[in-house]
Amino acid sequence: NVKKQAFKQLKELGFVSIANELKWFISGLMQLWFGAAEGEEKMNMKFTPEEVTEFGKQLGDVWLADLTVDDMLARFGREEVLSHFKPVDMLPYLKPVDRLAGLEPEIIEEYLKQLKKRQR
């Protein structure tokens, strides 16, 4: 019954959030079912679907804590990571010269003219 309840809950979540919930649920479920070391007794405790999902999240948090930036970039790629940031949010981390890098001189000159007009 608990297993049926858990999968019913996953179905009710819908497809938008089901991927993460399913990932954590399956992670927790696998640890509970298969996590006992060889020779150890398996757990015979009763868990609610929410408890299993929470257990999976905790396992994920432990895994994420050891993840390096390089590991994350290898998994997602720089472009995908950067796509989650607005340019204005990144400006404080850029040197002024880096903010202008790649711009055509005409664009910079036009912007300077606009700034001068505003100052008058």
mmCIF file with all atom_site columns, C-alpha atoms in Angstrom:
data_model
loop_
_atom_site.group_PDB
_atom_site.id
_atom_site.type_symbol
_atom_site.label_atom_id
_atom_site.label_alt_id
_atom_site.label_comp_id
_atom_site.label_asym_id
_atom_site.label_entity_id
_atom_site.label_seq_id
_atom_site.pdbx_PDB_ins_code
_atom_site.Cartn_x
_atom_site.Cartn_y
_atom_site.Cartn_z
_atom_site.occupancy
_atom_site.B_iso_or_equiv
_atom_site.pdbx_formal_charge
_atom_site.auth_seq_id
_atom_site.auth_comp_id
_atom_site.auth_asym_id
_atom_site.auth_atom_id
_atom_site.pdbx_PDB_model_num
ATOM 1   C CA . ASN A 1 1   ? 0.000  0.000  0.000   1.00 0.00 ? 1   ASN A CA 1
ATOM 2   C CA . VAL A 1 2   ? 2.817  2.420  0.813   1.00 0.00 ? 2   VAL A CA 1
ATOM 3   C CA . LYS A 1 3   ? 4.408  1.779  -2.572  1.00 0.00 ? 3   LYS A CA 1
ATOM 4   C CA . LYS A 1 4   ? 1.077  2.341  -4.342  1.00 0.00 ? 4   LYS A CA 1
ATOM 5   C CA . GLN A 1 5   ? 0.593  5.550  -2.357  1.00 0.00 ? 5   GLN A CA 1
ATOM 6   C CA . ALA A 1 6   ? 4.049  6.759  -3.316  1.00 0.00 ? 6   ALA A CA 1
ATOM 7   C CA . PHE A 1 7   ? 3.512  6.247  -7.020  1.00 0.00 ? 7   PHE A CA 1
ATOM 8   C CA . LYS A 1 8   ? 0.054  7.810  -6.788  1.00 0.00 ? 8   LYS A CA 1
ATOM 9   C CA . GLN A 1 9   ? 1.636  10.882 -5.211  1.00 0.00 ? 9   GLN A CA 1
ATOM 10  C CA . LEU A 1 10  ? 4.210  11.058 -8.016  1.00 0.00 ? 10  LEU A CA 1
ATOM 11  C CA . LYS A 1 11  ? 1.420  10.910 -10.589 1.00 0.00 ? 11  LYS A CA 1
ATOM 12  C CA . GLU A 1 12  ? -0.425 13.758 -8.864  1.00 0.00 ? 12  GLU A CA 1
ATOM 13  C CA . LEU A 1 13  ? 2.670  15.994 -9.001  1.00 0.00 ? 13  LEU A CA 1
ATOM 14  C CA . GLY A 1 14  ? 2.364  16.298 -12.756 1.00 0.00 ? 14  GLY A CA 1
ATOM 15  C CA . PHE A 1 15  ? 5.165  16.374 -15.281 1.00 0.00 ? 15  PHE A CA 1
ATOM 16  C CA . VAL A 1 16  ? 6.605  19.761 -14.332 1.00 0.00 ? 16  VAL A CA 1
ATOM 17  C CA . SER A 1 17  ? 7.963  18.777 -10.926 1.00 0.00 ? 17  SER A CA 1
ATOM 18  C CA . ILE A 1 18  ? 7.809  15.019 -11.242 1.00 0.00 ? 18  ILE A CA 1
ATOM 19  C CA . ALA A 1 19  ? 11.379 14.649 -12.534 1.00 0.00 ? 19  ALA A CA 1
ATOM 20  C CA . ASN A 1 20  ? 13.043 15.961 -9.372  1.00 0.00 ? 20  ASN A CA 1
ATOM 21  C CA . GLU A 1 21  ? 10.599 14.302 -7.028  1.00 0.00 ? 21  GLU A CA 1
ATOM 22  C CA . LEU A 1 22  ? 10.985 11.019 -8.874  1.00 0.00 ? 22  LEU A CA 1
ATOM 23  C CA . LYS A 1 23  ? 14.768 11.275 -8.779  1.00 0.00 ? 23  LYS A CA 1
ATOM 24  C CA . TRP A 1 24  ? 14.794 11.829 -5.013  1.00 0.00 ? 24  TRP A CA 1
ATOM 25  C CA . PHE A 1 25  ? 12.109 9.218  -4.406  1.00 0.00 ? 25  PHE A CA 1
ATOM 26  C CA . ILE A 1 26  ? 13.938 6.550  -6.405  1.00 0.00 ? 26  ILE A CA 1
ATOM 27  C CA . SER A 1 27  ? 17.252 7.446  -4.759  1.00 0.00 ? 27  SER A CA 1
ATOM 28  C CA . GLY A 1 28  ? 15.727 7.077  -1.306  1.00 0.00 ? 28  GLY A CA 1
ATOM 29  C CA . LEU A 1 29  ? 13.878 3.926  -2.266  1.00 0.00 ? 29  LEU A CA 1
ATOM 30  C CA . MET A 1 30  ? 16.972 2.249  -3.666  1.00 0.00 ? 30  MET A CA 1
ATOM 31  C CA . GLN A 1 31  ? 18.950 3.086  -0.543  1.00 0.00 ? 31  GLN A CA 1
ATOM 32  C CA . LEU A 1 32  ? 16.228 1.661  1.673   1.00 0.00 ? 32  LEU A CA 1
ATOM 33  C CA . TRP A 1 33  ? 15.763 -1.486 -0.397  1.00 0.00 ? 33  TRP A CA 1
ATOM 34  C CA . PHE A 1 34  ? 19.353 -2.225 -1.352  1.00 0.00 ? 34  PHE A CA 1
ATOM 35  C CA . GLY A 1 35  ? 21.448 -0.073 0.972   1.00 0.00 ? 35  GLY A CA 1
ATOM 36  C CA . ALA A 1 36  ? 22.294 -2.725 3.556   1.00 0.00 ? 36  ALA A CA 1
ATOM 37  C CA . ALA A 1 37  ? 25.859 -3.950 3.257   1.00 0.00 ? 37  ALA A CA 1
ATOM 38  C CA . GLU A 1 38  ? 26.415 -7.605 2.553   1.00 0.00 ? 38  GLU A CA 1
ATOM 39  C CA . GLY A 1 39  ? 25.765 -9.651 5.666   1.00 0.00 ? 39  GLY A CA 1
ATOM 40  C CA . GLU A 1 40  ? 23.731 -6.899 7.325   1.00 0.00 ? 40  GLU A CA 1
ATOM 41  C CA . GLU A 1 41  ? 20.067 -7.226 7.921   1.00 0.00 ? 41  GLU A CA 1
ATOM 42  C CA . LYS A 1 42  ? 17.828 -5.102 5.681   1.00 0.00 ? 42  LYS A CA 1
ATOM 43  C CA . MET A 1 43  ? 15.599 -2.527 7.337   1.00 0.00 ? 43  MET A CA 1
ATOM 44  C CA . ASN A 1 44  ? 12.060 -3.655 8.008   1.00 0.00 ? 44  ASN A CA 1
ATOM 45  C CA . MET A 1 45  ? 10.774 -0.233 8.998   1.00 0.00 ? 45  MET A CA 1
ATOM 46  C CA . LYS A 1 46  ? 7.676  1.353  7.503   1.00 0.00 ? 46  LYS A CA 1
ATOM 47  C CA . PHE A 1 47  ? 8.148  4.621  5.628   1.00 0.00 ? 47  PHE A CA 1
ATOM 48  C CA . THR A 1 48  ? 5.681  7.040  4.103   1.00 0.00 ? 48  THR A CA 1
ATOM 49  C CA . PRO A 1 49  ? 6.269  8.178  0.503   1.00 0.00 ? 49  PRO A CA 1
ATOM 50  C CA . GLU A 1 50  ? 7.220  11.604 1.854   1.00 0.00 ? 50  GLU A CA 1
ATOM 51  C CA . GLU A 1 51  ? 9.837  10.085 4.165   1.00 0.00 ? 51  GLU A CA 1
ATOM 52  C CA . VAL A 1 52  ? 11.340 8.064  1.315   1.00 0.00 ? 52  VAL A CA 1
ATOM 53  C CA . THR A 1 53  ? 11.508 11.188 -0.874  1.00 0.00 ? 53  THR A CA 1
ATOM 54  C CA . GLU A 1 54  ? 13.101 13.191 1.957   1.00 0.00 ? 54  GLU A CA 1
ATOM 55  C CA . PHE A 1 55  ? 15.663 10.442 2.479   1.00 0.00 ? 55  PHE A CA 1
ATOM 56  C CA . GLY A 1 56  ? 16.510 10.592 -1.221  1.00 0.00 ? 56  GLY A CA 1
ATOM 57  C CA . LYS A 1 57  ? 16.923 14.390 -1.001  1.00 0.00 ? 57  LYS A CA 1
ATOM 58  C CA . GLN A 1 58  ? 19.291 13.999 1.936   1.00 0.00 ? 58  GLN A CA 1
ATOM 59  C CA . LEU A 1 59  ? 21.385 11.528 -0.057  1.00 0.00 ? 59  LEU A CA 1
ATOM 60  C CA . GLY A 1 60  ? 21.418 14.009 -2.940  1.00 0.00 ? 60  GLY A CA 1
ATOM 61  C CA . ASP A 1 61  ? 22.528 16.828 -0.636  1.00 0.00 ? 61  ASP A CA 1
ATOM 62  C CA . VAL A 1 62  ? 25.459 14.709 0.543   1.00 0.00 ? 62  VAL A CA 1
ATOM 63  C CA . TRP A 1 63  ? 26.411 13.990 -3.065  1.00 0.00 ? 63  TRP A CA 1
ATOM 64  C CA . LEU A 1 64  ? 26.044 17.641 -4.129  1.00 0.00 ? 64  LEU A CA 1
ATOM 65  C CA . ALA A 1 65  ? 28.212 18.815 -1.223  1.00 0.00 ? 65  ALA A CA 1
ATOM 66  C CA . ASP A 1 66  ? 31.207 17.034 -2.769  1.00 0.00 ? 66  ASP A CA 1
ATOM 67  C CA . LEU A 1 67  ? 30.506 18.223 -6.309  1.00 0.00 ? 67  LEU A CA 1
ATOM 68  C CA . THR A 1 68  ? 33.176 20.576 -7.628  1.00 0.00 ? 68  THR A CA 1
ATOM 69  C CA . VAL A 1 69  ? 32.556 23.463 -9.995  1.00 0.00 ? 69  VAL A CA 1
ATOM 70  C CA . ASP A 1 70  ? 34.490 21.544 -12.660 1.00 0.00 ? 70  ASP A CA 1
ATOM 71  C CA . ASP A 1 71  ? 32.215 18.518 -12.146 1.00 0.00 ? 71  ASP A CA 1
ATOM 72  C CA . MET A 1 72  ? 29.166 20.735 -12.501 1.00 0.00 ? 72  MET A CA 1
ATOM 73  C CA . LEU A 1 73  ? 30.516 22.401 -15.643 1.00 0.00 ? 73  LEU A CA 1
ATOM 74  C CA . ALA A 1 74  ? 31.409 19.016 -17.124 1.00 0.00 ? 74  ALA A CA 1
ATOM 75  C CA . ARG A 1 75  ? 27.815 17.912 -16.552 1.00 0.00 ? 75  ARG A CA 1
ATOM 76  C CA . PHE A 1 76  ? 26.013 21.051 -17.715 1.00 0.00 ? 76  PHE A CA 1
ATOM 77  C CA . GLY A 1 77  ? 28.503 23.070 -19.771 1.00 0.00 ? 77  GLY A CA 1
ATOM 78  C CA . ARG A 1 78  ? 29.422 26.725 -19.349 1.00 0.00 ? 78  ARG A CA 1
ATOM 79  C CA . GLU A 1 79  ? 26.807 27.984 -21.797 1.00 0.00 ? 79  GLU A CA 1
ATOM 80  C CA . GLU A 1 80  ? 23.971 26.213 -20.006 1.00 0.00 ? 80  GLU A CA 1
ATOM 81  C CA . VAL A 1 81  ? 25.100 27.480 -16.597 1.00 0.00 ? 81  VAL A CA 1
ATOM 82  C CA . LEU A 1 82  ? 25.525 31.048 -17.876 1.00 0.00 ? 82  LEU A CA 1
ATOM 83  C CA . SER A 1 83  ? 22.101 30.941 -19.534 1.00 0.00 ? 83  SER A CA 1
ATOM 84  C CA . HIS A 1 84  ? 20.589 31.032 -16.037 1.00 0.00 ? 84  HIS A CA 1
ATOM 85  C CA . PHE A 1 85  ? 22.126 34.427 -15.295 1.00 0.00 ? 85  PHE A CA 1
ATOM 86  C CA . LYS A 1 86  ? 21.046 37.831 -16.563 1.00 0.00 ? 86  LYS A CA 1
ATOM 87  C CA . PRO A 1 87  ? 23.900 39.959 -17.921 1.00 0.00 ? 87  PRO A CA 1
ATOM 88  C CA . VAL A 1 88  ? 23.140 42.699 -15.385 1.00 0.00 ? 88  VAL A CA 1
ATOM 89  C CA . ASP A 1 89  ? 23.642 40.163 -12.558 1.00 0.00 ? 89  ASP A CA 1
ATOM 90  C CA . MET A 1 90  ? 27.101 39.312 -13.880 1.00 0.00 ? 90  MET A CA 1
ATOM 91  C CA . LEU A 1 91  ? 28.347 42.915 -14.264 1.00 0.00 ? 91  LEU A CA 1
ATOM 92  C CA . PRO A 1 92  ? 29.660 43.297 -10.697 1.00 0.00 ? 92  PRO A CA 1
ATOM 93  C CA . TYR A 1 93  ? 31.993 40.367 -11.317 1.00 0.00 ? 93  TYR A CA 1
ATOM 94  C CA . LEU A 1 94  ? 33.473 41.811 -14.514 1.00 0.00 ? 94  LEU A CA 1
ATOM 95  C CA . LYS A 1 95  ? 36.256 44.385 -14.754 1.00 0.00 ? 95  LYS A CA 1
ATOM 96  C CA . PRO A 1 96  ? 35.237 47.498 -16.727 1.00 0.00 ? 96  PRO A CA 1
ATOM 97  C CA . VAL A 1 97  ? 37.548 46.553 -19.575 1.00 0.00 ? 97  VAL A CA 1
ATOM 98  C CA . ASP A 1 98  ? 35.964 43.066 -19.731 1.00 0.00 ? 98  ASP A CA 1
ATOM 99  C CA . ARG A 1 99  ? 32.505 44.626 -19.940 1.00 0.00 ? 99  ARG A CA 1
ATOM 100 C CA . LEU A 1 100 ? 33.559 46.356 -23.162 1.00 0.00 ? 100 LEU A CA 1
ATOM 101 C CA . ALA A 1 101 ? 35.436 43.414 -24.669 1.00 0.00 ? 101 ALA A CA 1
ATOM 102 C CA . GLY A 1 102 ? 34.030 42.312 -27.995 1.00 0.00 ? 102 GLY A CA 1
ATOM 103 C CA . LEU A 1 103 ? 32.108 45.515 -28.668 1.00 0.00 ? 103 LEU A CA 1
ATOM 104 C CA . GLU A 1 104 ? 32.733 47.374 -31.897 1.00 0.00 ? 104 GLU A CA 1
ATOM 105 C CA . PRO A 1 105 ? 34.456 50.761 -31.343 1.00 0.00 ? 105 PRO A CA 1
ATOM 106 C CA . GLU A 1 106 ? 31.497 52.485 -33.019 1.00 0.00 ? 106 GLU A CA 1
ATOM 107 C CA . ILE A 1 107 ? 29.108 51.094 -30.398 1.00 0.00 ? 107 ILE A CA 1
ATOM 108 C CA . ILE A 1 108 ? 31.343 52.317 -27.579 1.00 0.00 ? 108 ILE A CA 1
ATOM 109 C CA . GLU A 1 109 ? 31.673 55.759 -29.183 1.00 0.00 ? 109 GLU A CA 1
ATOM 110 C CA . GLU A 1 110 ? 27.910 56.040 -29.670 1.00 0.00 ? 110 GLU A CA 1
ATOM 111 C CA . TYR A 1 111 ? 27.320 55.112 -26.048 1.00 0.00 ? 111 TYR A CA 1
ATOM 112 C CA . LEU A 1 112 ? 29.857 57.700 -24.892 1.00 0.00 ? 112 LEU A CA 1
ATOM 113 C CA . LYS A 1 113 ? 28.019 60.358 -26.939 1.00 0.00 ? 113 LYS A CA 1
ATOM 114 C CA . GLN A 1 114 ? 24.755 59.386 -25.256 1.00 0.00 ? 114 GLN A CA 1
ATOM 115 C CA . LEU A 1 115 ? 26.362 59.645 -21.828 1.00 0.00 ? 115 LEU A CA 1
ATOM 116 C CA . LYS A 1 116 ? 27.759 63.105 -22.632 1.00 0.00 ? 116 LYS A CA 1
ATOM 117 C CA . LYS A 1 117 ? 24.302 64.288 -23.740 1.00 0.00 ? 117 LYS A CA 1
ATOM 118 C CA . ARG A 1 118 ? 22.773 63.089 -20.487 1.00 0.00 ? 118 ARG A CA 1
ATOM 119 C CA . GLN A 1 119 ? 25.404 64.929 -18.429 1.00 0.00 ? 119 GLN A CA 1
ATOM 120 C CA . ARG A 1 120 ? 24.509 68.258 -20.075 1.00 0.00 ? 120 ARG A CA 1
#
